[in-house]
PDB file of C-alpha atoms and ligand atoms in Angstrom:
ATOM      1  CA  UNK A   1       0.000   0.000   0.000  1.00 94.00           C
ATOM      2  CA  UNK A   2       2.799   2.401   0.881  1.00 94.00           C
ATOM      3  CA  UNK A   3       4.663   1.685  -2.354  1.00 94.00           C
ATOM      4  CA  UNK A   4       1.537   1.994  -4.507  1.00 95.00           C
ATOM      5  CA  UNK A   5       0.640   5.253  -2.762  1.00 95.00           C
ATOM      6  CA  UNK A   6       4.210   6.446  -3.268  1.00 95.00           C
ATOM      7  CA  UNK A   7       3.997   5.661  -6.983  1.00 94.00           C
ATOM      8  CA  UNK A   8       0.693   7.496  -7.326  1.00 95.00           C
ATOM      9  CA  UNK A   9       2.033  10.550  -5.482  1.00 94.00           C
ATOM     10  CA  UNK A  10       5.207  10.662  -7.572  1.00 94.00           C
ATOM     11  CA  UNK A  11       3.206  10.459 -10.813  1.00 94.00           C
ATOM     12  CA  UNK A  12       1.006  13.312  -9.666  1.00 95.00           C
ATOM     13  CA  UNK A  13       4.076  15.428  -8.983  1.00 93.00           C
ATOM     14  CA  UNK A  14       4.249  15.138  -5.169  1.00 92.00           C
ATOM     15  CA  UNK A  15       7.700  13.600  -5.270  1.00 93.00           C
ATOM     16  CA  UNK A  16       8.705  14.557  -1.724  1.00 94.00           C
ATOM     17  CA  UNK A  17       5.726  12.858  -0.076  1.00 94.00           C
ATOM     18  CA  UNK A  18       6.180   9.895  -2.424  1.00 94.00           C
ATOM     19  CA  UNK A  19       9.755   9.475  -1.224  1.00 94.00           C
ATOM     20  CA  UNK A  20       8.639   9.576   2.404  1.00 95.00           C
ATOM     21  CA  UNK A  21       6.084   6.824   1.785  1.00 95.00           C
ATOM     22  CA  UNK A  22       8.660   4.777  -0.119  1.00 95.00           C
ATOM     23  CA  UNK A  23      11.111   5.104   2.773  1.00 96.00           C
ATOM     24  CA  UNK A  24       8.377   4.030   5.188  1.00 96.00           C
ATOM     25  CA  UNK A  25       7.636   1.007   2.976  1.00 95.00           C
ATOM     26  CA  UNK A  26      11.311   0.039   3.068  1.00 96.00           C
ATOM     27  CA  UNK A  27      11.317   0.312   6.877  1.00 96.00           C
ATOM     28  CA  UNK A  28       8.214  -1.883   7.198  1.00 96.00           C
ATOM     29  CA  UNK A  29       9.690  -4.509   4.837  1.00 96.00           C
ATOM     30  CA  UNK A  30      13.010  -4.532   6.745  1.00 96.00           C
ATOM     31  CA  UNK A  31      11.243  -4.890  10.103  1.00 97.00           C
ATOM     32  CA  UNK A  32       9.059  -7.710   8.744  1.00 96.00           C
ATOM     33  CA  UNK A  33      12.107  -9.570   7.468  1.00 95.00           C
ATOM     34  CA  UNK A  34      13.806  -9.172  10.855  1.00 95.00           C
ATOM     35  CA  UNK A  35      10.707 -10.373  12.705  1.00 94.00           C
ATOM     36  CA  UNK A  36      10.292 -13.392  10.417  1.00 90.00           C
ATOM     37  CA  UNK A  37      13.914 -14.403  10.903  1.00 89.00           C
ATOM     38  CA  UNK A  38      13.650 -13.967  14.667  1.00 87.00           C
ATOM     39  CA  UNK A  39      10.510 -16.129  14.891  1.00 83.00           C
ATOM     40  CA  UNK A  40      11.928 -18.874  12.661  1.00 79.00           C
ATOM     41  CA  UNK A  41      15.584 -19.032  13.702  1.00 78.00           C
ATOM     42  CA  UNK A  42      15.350 -18.071  17.380  1.00 77.00           C
ATOM     43  CA  UNK A  43      12.048 -19.651  18.372  1.00 73.00           C
ATOM     44  CA  UNK A  44      11.392 -22.285  15.703  1.00 69.00           C
ATOM     45  CA  UNK A  45       7.857 -20.994  15.115  1.00 72.00           C
ATOM     46  CA  UNK A  46       6.248 -23.089  12.359  1.00 70.00           C
ATOM     47  CA  UNK A  47       9.534 -24.924  11.874  1.00 72.00           C
ATOM     48  CA  UNK A  48      10.255 -27.443  14.625  1.00 71.00           C
ATOM     49  CA  UNK A  49      10.315 -26.385  18.253  1.00 71.00           C
ATOM     50  CA  UNK A  50      13.028 -28.901  19.138  1.00 73.00           C
ATOM     51  CA  UNK A  51      15.397 -27.979  16.279  1.00 70.00           C
ATOM     52  CA  UNK A  52      17.836 -26.178  18.561  1.00 71.00           C
ATOM     53  CA  UNK A  53      17.990 -28.650  21.413  1.00 70.00           C
ATOM     54  CA  UNK A  54      21.585 -29.853  21.789  1.00 69.00           C
ATOM     55  CA  UNK A  55      21.955 -32.080  24.842  1.00 66.00           C
ATOM     56  CA  UNK A  56      25.385 -33.549  25.548  1.00 68.00           C
ATOM     57  CA  UNK A  57      26.201 -36.948  24.154  1.00 77.00           C
ATOM     58  CA  UNK A  58      26.778 -38.861  27.402  1.00 84.00           C
ATOM     59  CA  UNK A  59      24.502 -40.661  29.805  1.00 87.00           C
ATOM     60  CA  UNK A  60      23.373 -38.660  32.809  1.00 87.00           C
ATOM     61  CA  UNK A  61      21.191 -39.888  35.699  1.00 88.00           C
ATOM     62  CA  UNK A  62      17.856 -38.066  35.587  1.00 89.00           C
ATOM     63  CA  UNK A  63      15.485 -39.837  37.998  1.00 92.00           C
ATOM     64  CA  UNK A  64      14.892 -42.940  40.122  1.00 89.00           C
ATOM     65  CA  UNK A  65      13.505 -45.911  38.220  1.00 87.00           C
ATOM     66  CA  UNK A  66      10.727 -46.243  40.826  1.00 87.00           C
ATOM     67  CA  UNK A  67       9.262 -42.886  39.696  1.00 88.00           C
ATOM     68  CA  UNK A  68       8.157 -44.489  36.419  1.00 85.00           C
ATOM     69  CA  UNK A  69       5.747 -46.879  38.113  1.00 86.00           C
ATOM     70  CA  UNK A  70       2.080 -46.773  37.157  1.00 84.00           C
ATOM     71  CA  UNK A  71       2.764 -45.657  33.586  1.00 83.00           C
ATOM     72  CA  UNK A  72       3.749 -42.171  34.695  1.00 91.00           C
ATOM     73  CA  UNK A  73       5.033 -39.599  32.215  1.00 93.00           C
ATOM     74  CA  UNK A  74       8.066 -37.950  33.812  1.00 93.00           C
ATOM     75  CA  UNK A  75       9.578 -34.680  32.669  1.00 94.00           C
ATOM     76  CA  UNK A  76      13.302 -34.505  33.433  1.00 93.00           C
ATOM     77  CA  UNK A  77      15.966 -31.910  32.846  1.00 88.00           C
ATOM     78  CA  UNK A  78      18.951 -33.037  30.779  1.00 86.00           C
ATOM     79  CA  UNK A  79      21.372 -30.127  31.058  1.00 82.00           C
ATOM     80  CA  UNK A  80      18.730 -27.561  30.237  1.00 81.00           C
ATOM     81  CA  UNK A  81      16.759 -29.682  27.749  1.00 86.00           C
ATOM     82  CA  UNK A  82      13.401 -31.077  28.859  1.00 91.00           C
ATOM     83  CA  UNK A  83      13.002 -34.776  28.151  1.00 93.00           C
ATOM     84  CA  UNK A  84       9.951 -36.997  28.599  1.00 95.00           C
ATOM     85  CA  UNK A  85      10.724 -40.379  30.170  1.00 95.00           C
ATOM     86  CA  UNK A  86       8.244 -43.267  30.431  1.00 94.00           C
ATOM     87  CA  UNK A  87       8.230 -47.039  30.581  1.00 93.00           C
ATOM     88  CA  UNK A  88       6.792 -48.817  27.541  1.00 92.00           C
ATOM     89  CA  UNK A  89       3.685 -50.868  28.333  1.00 89.00           C
ATOM     90  CA  UNK A  90       4.450 -53.076  25.338  1.00 90.00           C
ATOM     91  CA  UNK A  91       8.086 -54.000  25.936  1.00 91.00           C
ATOM     92  CA  UNK A  92       8.840 -52.782  29.467  1.00 89.00           C
ATOM     93  CA  UNK A  93      11.838 -50.759  28.264  1.00 93.00           C
ATOM     94  CA  UNK A  94      12.463 -47.235  29.484  1.00 94.00           C
ATOM     95  CA  UNK A  95      11.905 -44.740  26.664  1.00 93.00           C
ATOM     96  CA  UNK A  96      12.758 -41.070  26.315  1.00 94.00           C
ATOM     97  CA  UNK A  97      11.799 -38.410  23.782  1.00 94.00           C
ATOM     98  CA  UNK A  98      11.905 -34.606  23.816  1.00 93.00           C
ATOM     99  CA  UNK A  99       9.268 -33.086  26.080  1.00 95.00           C
ATOM    100  CA  UNK A 100       8.709 -30.034  23.866  1.00 91.00           C
ATOM    101  CA  UNK A 101       6.103 -30.712  21.203  1.00 92.00           C
ATOM    102  CA  UNK A 102       7.552 -30.195  17.719  1.00 88.00           C
ATOM    103  CA  UNK A 103       4.326 -28.470  16.644  1.00 87.00           C
ATOM    104  CA  UNK A 104       4.151 -25.341  18.799  1.00 83.00           C
ATOM    105  CA  UNK A 105       6.044 -26.305  21.923  1.00 85.00           C
ATOM    106  CA  UNK A 106       3.396 -27.877  24.128  1.00 90.00           C
ATOM    107  CA  UNK A 107       4.642 -29.713  27.253  1.00 95.00           C
ATOM    108  CA  UNK A 108       4.123 -33.396  26.444  1.00 95.00           C
ATOM    109  CA  UNK A 109       4.527 -34.538  30.062  1.00 94.00           C
ATOM    110  CA  UNK A 110       1.297 -32.646  30.828  1.00 94.00           C
ATOM    111  CA  UNK A 111      -0.475 -34.568  28.075  1.00 93.00           C
ATOM    112  CA  UNK A 112      -2.465 -37.749  28.232  1.00 93.00           C
ATOM    113  CA  UNK A 113      -0.932 -41.184  27.863  1.00 95.00           C
ATOM    114  CA  UNK A 114      -2.657 -43.693  25.600  1.00 93.00           C
ATOM    115  CA  UNK A 115      -0.793 -46.996  25.547  1.00 91.00           C
ATOM    116  CA  UNK A 116       2.697 -46.254  24.267  1.00 93.00           C
ATOM    117  CA  UNK A 117       1.730 -42.875  22.836  1.00 96.00           C
ATOM    118  CA  UNK A 118       1.393 -39.438  24.369  1.00 96.00           C
ATOM    119  CA  UNK A 119      -1.184 -36.858  23.295  1.00 96.00           C
ATOM    120  CA  UNK A 120      -0.043 -33.232  23.401  1.00 96.00           C
ATOM    121  CA  UNK A 121      -2.244 -31.148  25.716  1.00 95.00           C
ATOM    122  CA  UNK A 122      -2.310 -28.152  23.359  1.00 94.00           C
ATOM    123  CA  UNK A 123      -3.535 -29.430  19.968  1.00 93.00           C
ATOM    124  CA  UNK A 124      -3.709 -33.216  20.438  1.00 93.00           C
ATOM    125  CA  UNK A 125      -0.812 -34.334  18.268  1.00 94.00           C
ATOM    126  CA  UNK A 126       0.066 -37.912  19.159  1.00 96.00           C
ATOM    127  CA  UNK A 127       3.636 -39.228  19.412  1.00 96.00           C
ATOM    128  CA  UNK A 128       5.117 -42.675  19.996  1.00 96.00           C
ATOM    129  CA  UNK A 129       6.773 -42.617  23.421  1.00 95.00           C
ATOM    130  CA  UNK A 130       9.711 -44.778  22.312  1.00 93.00           C
ATOM    131  CA  UNK A 131      10.441 -43.674  18.739  1.00 92.00           C
ATOM    132  CA  UNK A 132       9.058 -40.122  18.824  1.00 92.00           C
ATOM    133  CA  UNK A 133       7.198 -40.802  15.561  1.00 94.00           C
ATOM    134  CA  UNK A 134       4.124 -38.697  14.812  1.00 94.00           C
ATOM    135  CA  UNK A 135       1.031 -40.903  15.085  1.00 92.00           C
ATOM    136  CA  UNK A 136      -1.423 -38.040  14.504  1.00 88.00           C
ATOM    137  CA  UNK A 137      -1.057 -34.352  13.598  1.00 80.00           C
ATOM    138  CA  UNK A 138      -1.157 -31.410  13.440  1.00 90.00           C
ATOM    139  CA  UNK A 139       2.556 -31.954  14.218  1.00 88.00           C
ATOM    140  CA  UNK A 140       4.565 -33.108  11.186  1.00 88.00           C
ATOM    141  CA  UNK A 141       8.008 -33.520  12.767  1.00 88.00           C
ATOM    142  CA  UNK A 142       8.884 -36.480  14.966  1.00 90.00           C
ATOM    143  CA  UNK A 143      10.072 -35.844  18.500  1.00 92.00           C
ATOM    144  CA  UNK A 144      13.832 -36.234  18.960  1.00 90.00           C
ATOM    145  CA  UNK A 145      14.531 -39.608  20.550  1.00 91.00           C
ATOM    146  CA  UNK A 146      16.869 -40.185  23.471  1.00 91.00           C
ATOM    147  CA  UNK A 147      18.651 -43.315  24.615  1.00 90.00           C
ATOM    148  CA  UNK A 148      17.694 -44.440  28.094  1.00 91.00           C
ATOM    149  CA  UNK A 149      19.074 -47.130  30.381  1.00 90.00           C
ATOM    150  CA  UNK A 150      18.786 -48.134  34.025  1.00 91.00           C
ATOM    151  CA  UNK A 151      21.888 -48.336  36.225  1.00 90.00           C
ATOM    152  CA  UNK A 152      21.669 -49.088  39.941  1.00 88.00           C
ATOM    153  CA  UNK A 153      18.034 -48.001  40.137  1.00 88.00           C
ATOM    154  CA  UNK A 154      18.647 -44.724  38.299  1.00 91.00           C
ATOM    155  CA  UNK A 155      17.359 -43.903  34.842  1.00 91.00           C
ATOM    156  CA  UNK A 156      20.121 -42.451  32.687  1.00 91.00           C
ATOM    157  CA  UNK A 157      19.497 -40.603  29.425  1.00 89.00           C
ATOM    158  CA  UNK A 158      21.536 -39.242  26.567  1.00 87.00           C
ATOM    159  CA  UNK A 159      20.864 -37.944  23.053  1.00 77.00           C
ATOM    160  CA  UNK A 160      20.353 -40.787  20.557  1.00 73.00           C
ATOM    161  CA  UNK A 161      23.307 -41.394  18.255  1.00 67.00           C
ATOM    162  CA  UNK A 162      21.404 -42.282  15.101  1.00 62.00           C
ATOM    163  CA  UNK A 163      21.691 -40.236  11.933  1.00 44.00           C
TER     164      UNK A 163
HETATM  165  S1  LIG B   1       1.777 -27.797  20.558  1.00 86.55           S
HETATM  166 FE1  LIG B   1       1.554 -29.925  20.565  1.00 86.55          FE
HETATM  167  S2  LIG B   1       0.090 -30.306  19.051  1.00 86.55           S
HETATM  168 FE2  LIG B   1       0.341 -28.165  18.997  1.00 86.55          FE
END
């Protein structure tokens, strides 16, 4: 609108006002580009909310194994990254995936468990608790998977080494 108005003003001879509008249009476009970059590259909006999680590649103890009883979904902190830990009903293994929903960042540990899947509390995306695979949208990106093991009654977790 600013550029079209600027063009019209310049054609009618009001070149000064046209330049002002054109400069304003440039400012708006530059601000929009900055805002878009900030939302995408800093916050992962509409990209993948776990894209910038970089946990260290070594096992760390995160909770007592007994806390997983009763099919509980446990949110743990792995050096600043939130991870969801649960025991598989199917195989009995301890599984771990990112706790931040890849859709818009919902906290999966606050979601509902359905068998070996978790349903995000914000928009009901469904993820496999062991593989992180998307079972139902709106999310399109799988949750990052973590390796989990039990040592001396403690659950230990690290970033998965695949890929
Ligand atoms: S934030 Fe999880 S489905 Fe939207």
